[in-house]
Coordinates of N, CA, C and O in Angstrom, one line a residue:
M161 N -0.2 -18.7 -1.6 CA 0.3 -17.6 -0.7 C -0.4 -17.7 0.6 O -1.5 -18.1 0.8
L162 N 0.4 -17.2 1.6 CA -0.1 -17.1 3.0 C -0.4 -15.6 3.1 O 0.5 -14.7 3.0
V163 N -1.7 -15.2 3.4 CA -2.1 -13.9 3.5 C -2.7 -13.6 4.9 O -3.4 -14.4 5.5
D164 N -2.3 -12.4 5.5 CA -2.8 -12.1 6.8 C -3.1 -10.6 6.8 O -2.4 -9.8 6.1
E165 N -4.1 -10.2 7.6 CA -4.5 -8.8 7.8 C -3.5 -8.2 8.8 O -3.2 -8.8 9.8
V166 N -3.1 -7.0 8.5 CA -2.2 -6.3 9.4 C -2.9 -5.1 9.9 O -3.2 -4.2 9.2
E167 N -3.2 -5.2 11.2 CA -3.8 -4.0 11.9 C -3.2 -3.9 13.3 O -3.3 -4.8 14.1
M168 N -2.6 -2.8 13.5 CA -2.0 -2.5 14.8 C -3.1 -2.1 15.8 O -3.8 -1.2 15.6
G169 N -3.3 -2.9 16.8 CA -4.3 -2.7 17.8 C -3.9 -1.7 18.8 O -2.8 -1.2 18.8
G170 N -4.7 -1.4 19.7 CA -4.4 -0.5 20.8 C -5.4 0.7 20.9 O -5.8 1.2 19.9
R171 N -5.6 1.1 22.0 CA -6.6 2.2 22.3 C -6.1 3.5 21.8 O -6.8 4.3 21.3
Y172 N -4.8 3.7 21.9 CA -4.2 5.1 21.6 C -3.4 5.1 20.3 O -2.7 6.0 20.0
N173 N -3.5 4.0 19.5 CA -2.8 3.9 18.3 C -3.5 4.7 17.2 O -4.6 4.3 16.8
L174 N -2.9 5.8 16.7 CA -3.5 6.6 15.8 C -3.6 6.0 14.4 O -4.5 6.1 13.7
Y175 N -2.5 5.3 14.0 CA -2.4 4.6 12.7 C -2.5 3.1 12.8 O -1.7 2.5 13.5
K176 N -3.5 2.5 12.2 CA -3.7 1.1 12.4 C -3.1 0.2 11.3 O -2.9 -1.0 11.5
D177 N -2.8 0.7 10.1 CA -2.2 -0.1 9.1 C -0.7 -0.2 9.2 O 0.0 0.7 9.8
L178 N -0.1 -1.2 8.5 CA 1.3 -1.4 8.5 C 2.0 -0.2 7.8 O 1.6 0.1 6.6
F179 N 3.0 0.4 8.4 CA 3.8 1.6 7.9 C 2.9 2.8 7.8 O 3.4 3.8 7.2
A180 N 1.7 2.9 8.3 CA 0.9 4.1 8.2 C 1.4 5.1 9.1 O 2.0 4.8 10.2
G181 N 1.3 6.4 8.7 CA 1.8 7.5 9.5 C 3.2 7.9 9.2 O 3.6 9.0 9.7
Y182 N 3.9 7.2 8.4 CA 5.3 7.6 8.1 C 5.2 8.8 7.1 O 4.3 8.9 6.3
C183 N 6.2 9.6 7.2 CA 6.3 10.8 6.3 C 6.9 10.2 4.9 O 7.9 9.5 4.9
T184 N 6.2 10.5 3.8 CA 6.7 10.0 2.5 C 7.9 10.8 1.9 O 8.4 10.4 0.9
K185 N 8.2 11.9 2.6 CA 9.4 12.7 2.2 C 10.7 12.1 2.7 O 11.7 11.9 2.0
C186 N 10.7 11.7 4.0 CA 11.9 11.2 4.6 C 11.8 9.8 5.2 O 12.8 9.3 5.7
W187 N 10.6 9.2 5.2 CA 10.3 7.9 5.7 C 10.7 7.7 7.2 O 11.3 6.7 7.6
I188 N 10.4 8.7 8.0 CA 10.5 8.7 9.4 C 9.1 8.9 10.0 O 8.3 9.6 9.5
K189 N 8.8 8.2 11.1 CA 7.5 8.3 11.7 C 7.1 9.6 12.2 O 6.0 10.1 12.0
N190 N 8.0 10.3 13.0 CA 7.7 11.6 13.6 C 8.7 12.6 13.0 O 9.8 12.7 13.5
C191 N 8.2 13.4 12.1 CA 9.1 14.4 11.5 C 8.3 15.7 11.3 O 7.1 15.7 11.5
K192 N 8.9 16.7 10.9 CA 8.2 18.0 10.8 C 7.2 18.1 9.6 O 6.3 18.9 9.7
H193 N 7.4 17.3 8.6 CA 6.4 17.3 7.5 C 5.4 16.2 7.5 O 4.8 15.9 6.5
Q194 N 5.3 15.5 8.6 CA 4.5 14.3 8.7 C 3.0 14.6 8.3 O 2.3 13.8 7.7
D195 N 2.5 15.7 8.7 CA 1.1 16.0 8.4 C 0.8 16.2 7.0 O -0.3 15.8 6.5
E196 N 1.7 16.8 6.2 CA 1.4 17.0 4.8 C 1.8 15.9 3.9 O 1.4 15.8 2.7
F197 N 2.7 15.0 4.3 CA 3.2 13.9 3.5 C 3.0 12.5 4.2 O 3.9 11.7 4.3
R198 N 1.8 12.3 4.7 CA 1.5 11.1 5.5 C 1.2 9.9 4.6 O 0.4 10.0 3.7
F199 N 1.8 8.8 4.9 CA 1.6 7.5 4.2 C 0.4 6.8 4.8 O 0.3 6.7 6.0
E200 N -0.4 6.2 3.9 CA -1.6 5.5 4.3 C -1.4 4.1 4.9 O -2.1 3.6 5.7
G201 N -0.3 3.5 4.4 CA 0.0 2.1 4.9 C -0.6 1.0 4.1 O -1.2 1.2 3.0
F202 N -0.5 -0.2 4.7 CA -1.0 -1.4 4.0 C -1.9 -2.2 4.9 O -1.7 -2.2 6.1
D203 N -2.9 -2.8 4.3 CA -3.9 -3.6 5.0 C -3.5 -5.1 5.2 O -3.9 -5.7 6.1
L204 N -2.8 -5.6 4.1 CA -2.5 -7.0 4.1 C -1.0 -7.2 3.8 O -0.4 -6.4 3.2
I205 N -0.5 -8.4 4.3 CA 0.8 -8.8 3.9 C 0.6 -10.2 3.4 O -0.1 -11.0 4.1
A206 N 1.3 -10.6 2.3 CA 1.2 -11.9 1.7 C 2.6 -12.4 1.5 O 3.4 -11.7 1.0
L207 N 2.7 -13.7 1.9 CA 4.0 -14.4 1.7 C 3.9 -15.5 0.7 O 3.0 -16.3 0.8
Q208 N 4.8 -15.4 -0.3 CA 4.9 -16.4 -1.3 C 6.2 -17.1 -1.1 O 6.9 -16.8 -0.2
K209 N 6.5 -18.1 -1.9 CA 7.7 -18.9 -1.7 C 9.0 -18.0 -1.5 O 9.7 -18.1 -0.5
N210 N 9.2 -17.0 -2.4 CA 10.4 -16.2 -2.2 C 10.0 -14.7 -2.4 O 10.8 -13.9 -2.8
K211 N 8.7 -14.3 -2.1 CA 8.3 -12.9 -2.3 C 7.4 -12.5 -1.1 O 6.8 -13.3 -0.5
V212 N 7.5 -11.2 -0.9 CA 6.6 -10.6 0.1 C 5.8 -9.5 -0.6 O 6.3 -8.7 -1.4
W213 N 4.5 -9.5 -0.4 CA 3.6 -8.6 -1.0 C 3.0 -7.7 0.1 O 2.4 -8.2 1.0
F214 N 3.1 -6.4 -0.1 CA 2.4 -5.4 0.7 C 1.2 -4.9 0.0 O 1.3 -4.4 -1.2
I215 N 0.0 -5.1 0.5 CA -1.2 -4.8 -0.2 C -2.1 -3.8 0.5 O -2.4 -4.0 1.7
Q216 N -2.6 -2.8 -0.2 CA -3.6 -1.9 0.3 C -4.9 -2.2 -0.4 O -4.9 -2.3 -1.7
V217 N -6.0 -2.3 0.3 CA -7.3 -2.6 -0.3 C -8.2 -1.4 0.0 O -8.3 -0.9 1.1
K218 N -8.8 -0.9 -1.1 CA -9.8 0.2 -1.0 C -11.1 -0.2 -1.6 O -11.2 -1.2 -2.4
T219 N -12.1 0.6 -1.4 CA -13.4 0.4 -2.0 C -13.8 1.7 -2.7 O -13.8 2.8 -2.2
N220 N -14.1 1.5 -4.0 CA -14.6 2.6 -4.9 C -13.7 3.7 -5.2 O -13.9 4.5 -6.2
T221 N -12.6 3.9 -4.5 CA -11.7 5.0 -4.7 C -10.3 4.4 -4.6 O -9.9 4.0 -3.5
P222 N -9.4 4.5 -5.6 CA -8.1 3.9 -5.4 C -7.2 4.8 -4.5 O -7.5 6.0 -4.3
P223 N -6.2 4.2 -3.9 CA -5.4 5.0 -3.0 C -4.5 6.1 -3.8 O -4.4 6.0 -5.0
L224 N -4.0 7.0 -3.0 CA -3.2 8.1 -3.7 C -1.9 7.4 -4.2 O -1.1 6.9 -3.5
R225 N -1.8 7.4 -5.6 CA -0.7 6.7 -6.2 C 0.7 7.2 -5.9 O 1.6 6.5 -5.8
K226 N 0.8 8.5 -5.7 CA 2.1 9.2 -5.5 C 2.8 8.6 -4.3 O 4.0 8.3 -4.3
N227 N 2.1 8.3 -3.2 CA 2.6 7.7 -2.0 C 3.1 6.3 -2.2 O 4.2 5.9 -1.7
Y228 N 2.4 5.5 -2.9 CA 2.7 4.1 -3.2 C 3.9 4.0 -4.2 O 4.7 3.1 -4.1
I229 N 3.9 4.9 -5.1 CA 5.1 5.0 -6.1 C 6.3 5.3 -5.3 O 7.4 4.7 -5.5
S230 N 6.2 6.3 -4.4 CA 7.4 6.7 -3.6 C 7.9 5.5 -2.7 O 9.1 5.3 -2.6
F231 N 6.9 4.8 -2.1 CA 7.3 3.6 -1.3 C 8.0 2.6 -2.1 O 9.0 2.0 -1.7
A232 N 7.4 2.3 -3.3 CA 7.9 1.2 -4.2 C 9.3 1.6 -4.7 O 10.2 0.8 -4.8
K233 N 9.5 2.9 -5.0 CA 10.9 3.3 -5.5 C 11.9 3.1 -4.4 O 13.0 2.8 -4.7
K234 N 11.5 3.3 -3.2 CA 12.5 3.2 -2.1 C 12.7 1.7 -1.6 O 13.8 1.3 -1.4
Y235 N 11.6 0.9 -1.6 CA 11.7 -0.4 -0.9 C 11.4 -1.6 -1.8 O 11.8 -2.7 -1.4
A236 N 10.8 -1.4 -3.0 CA 10.5 -2.6 -3.8 C 11.7 -3.2 -4.4 O 12.7 -2.5 -4.8
T237 N 11.7 -4.5 -4.5 CA 12.8 -5.3 -5.1 C 12.2 -6.4 -5.9 O 11.0 -6.5 -6.0
R238 N 13.0 -7.3 -6.3 CA 12.6 -8.6 -6.9 C 11.7 -9.4 -6.0 O 10.9 -10.2 -6.4
Y239 N 12.0 -9.3 -4.7 CA 11.4 -10.1 -3.6 C 10.3 -9.3 -2.9 O 9.5 -10.0 -2.1
I240 N 10.2 -8.0 -3.0 CA 9.2 -7.2 -2.2 C 8.4 -6.5 -3.3 O 8.9 -5.7 -4.1
N241 N 7.1 -6.8 -3.2 CA 6.1 -6.2 -4.2 C 5.1 -5.3 -3.5 O 4.7 -5.6 -2.3
V242 N 4.7 -4.3 -4.2 CA 3.7 -3.3 -3.7 C 2.4 -3.4 -4.6 O 2.6 -3.2 -5.8
L243 N 1.3 -3.6 -4.0 CA 0.0 -3.8 -4.7 C -1.1 -3.0 -4.1 O -1.2 -3.1 -2.8
A244 N -1.9 -2.4 -4.9 CA -3.1 -1.7 -4.4 C -4.3 -2.4 -5.1 O -4.3 -2.5 -6.3
M245 N -5.3 -2.8 -4.4 CA -6.5 -3.5 -4.9 C -7.7 -2.6 -4.6 O -7.9 -2.3 -3.4
T246 N -8.4 -2.2 -5.6 CA -9.6 -1.4 -5.4 C -10.9 -2.2 -5.9 O -10.9 -2.7 -7.0
W247 N -11.8 -2.4 -5.0 CA -13.1 -3.0 -5.3 C -14.1 -2.0 -5.6 O -14.4 -1.0 -4.9
Y248 N -14.7 -2.1 -6.8 CA -15.8 -1.2 -7.2 C -17.1 -2.0 -7.1 O -17.3 -3.1 -7.6
D249 N -18.1 -1.4 -6.3 CA -19.3 -2.1 -6.0 C -20.0 -2.5 -7.3 O -20.2 -1.8 -8.2
R250 N -20.5 -3.8 -7.3 CA -21.2 -4.4 -8.4 C -20.5 -4.4 -9.7 O -21.1 -4.6 -10.7
K251 N -19.1 -4.2 -9.7 CA -18.4 -4.1 -10.9 C -17.2 -5.1 -10.9 O -16.9 -5.8 -11.8
G252 N -16.4 -5.0 -9.8 CA -15.2 -5.9 -9.7 C -14.0 -5.2 -9.3 O -14.0 -4.1 -8.7
W253 N -12.8 -5.8 -9.5 CA -11.5 -5.4 -9.0 C -10.7 -4.6 -10.0 O -10.8 -4.9 -11.2
V254 N -9.9 -3.7 -9.5 CA -8.8 -3.1 -10.3 C -7.5 -3.2 -9.5 O -7.5 -2.8 -8.3
F255 N -6.5 -3.8 -10.1 CA -5.2 -3.9 -9.4 C -4.2 -2.9 -9.9 O -4.1 -2.7 -11.1
H256 N -3.4 -2.3 -9.0 CA -2.3 -1.5 -9.4 C -1.1 -2.0 -8.7 O -1.0 -2.1 -7.5
R257 N -0.1 -2.4 -9.5 CA 1.2 -2.9 -9.0 C 2.2 -1.9 -9.2 O 2.5 -1.4 -10.4
F258 N 2.9 -1.5 -8.2 CA 3.9 -0.4 -8.2 C 5.3 -1.0 -8.2 O 5.6 -1.9 -7.5
T259 N 6.1 -0.5 -9.1 CA 7.4 -1.1 -9.3 C 8.6 -0.2 -8.8 O 8.3 1.0 -8.6
K260 N 9.7 -0.7 -8.7 CA 10.9 0.0 -8.3 C 11.2 1.2 -9.2 O 11.7 2.2 -8.8
S261 N 11.0 1.0 -10.5 CA 11.3 2.1 -11.4 C 10.3 3.3 -11.4 O 10.4 4.3 -12.0
G262 N 9.2 3.1 -10.6 CA 8.2 4.1 -10.5 C 7.0 4.0 -11.5 O 6.1 4.8 -11.5
T263 N 7.0 2.9 -12.2 CA 5.8 2.6 -13.1 C 4.7 1.9 -12.4 O 4.9 1.3 -11.3
V264 N 3.5 2.0 -12.9 CA 2.3 1.4 -12.3 C 1.7 0.5 -13.3 O 1.3 1.0 -14.4
N265 N 1.6 -0.8 -13.0 CA 1.0 -1.7 -13.9 C -0.5 -1.9 -13.4 O -0.7 -2.3 -12.3
R266 N -1.4 -1.6 -14.3 CA -2.8 -1.6 -13.9 C -3.5 -2.8 -14.6 O -3.3 -3.0 -15.8
K267 N -4.3 -3.5 -13.8 CA -5.1 -4.7 -14.4 C -6.5 -4.5 -13.9 O -6.8 -4.5 -12.8
D268 N -7.4 -4.2 -14.9 CA -8.8 -4.0 -14.7 C -9.6 -5.2 -14.9 O -9.6 -5.8 -16.0
L269 N -10.2 -5.8 -13.8 CA -11.0 -7.0 -13.9 C -12.5 -6.7 -13.8 O -13.3 -7.6 -13.5
R270 N -12.9 -5.4 -14.0 CA -14.3 -5.1 -13.9 C -15.1 -5.6 -15.1 O -14.6 -5.7 -16.2
T271 N -16.4 -5.9 -14.8 CA -17.2 -6.5 -15.9 C -18.1 -5.4 -16.5 O -18.3 -4.4 -15.9

């Protein structure tokens, strides 16, 4: 896989992650419910032979599942995957893969 960090630079850019700041209700960047339904976005993008992975990485606290389930329901396909990776200090990784059907596949690699 080819993996790259996605961070929007700029002095006045409020949201630094990919797709961050979008409203999870209507998936528009500037709407009337943006403050209460704001999407956190993705930290990494990974390219595989015929797949694209959007990845959010967190430490000790997993991201809000509801927003990523909503994103996956709308945009995930056979070729587009949504993954949240949470690192727990001195324990290890927990992966959450969000599918088009709204299910979450959890893989716990903590020791």
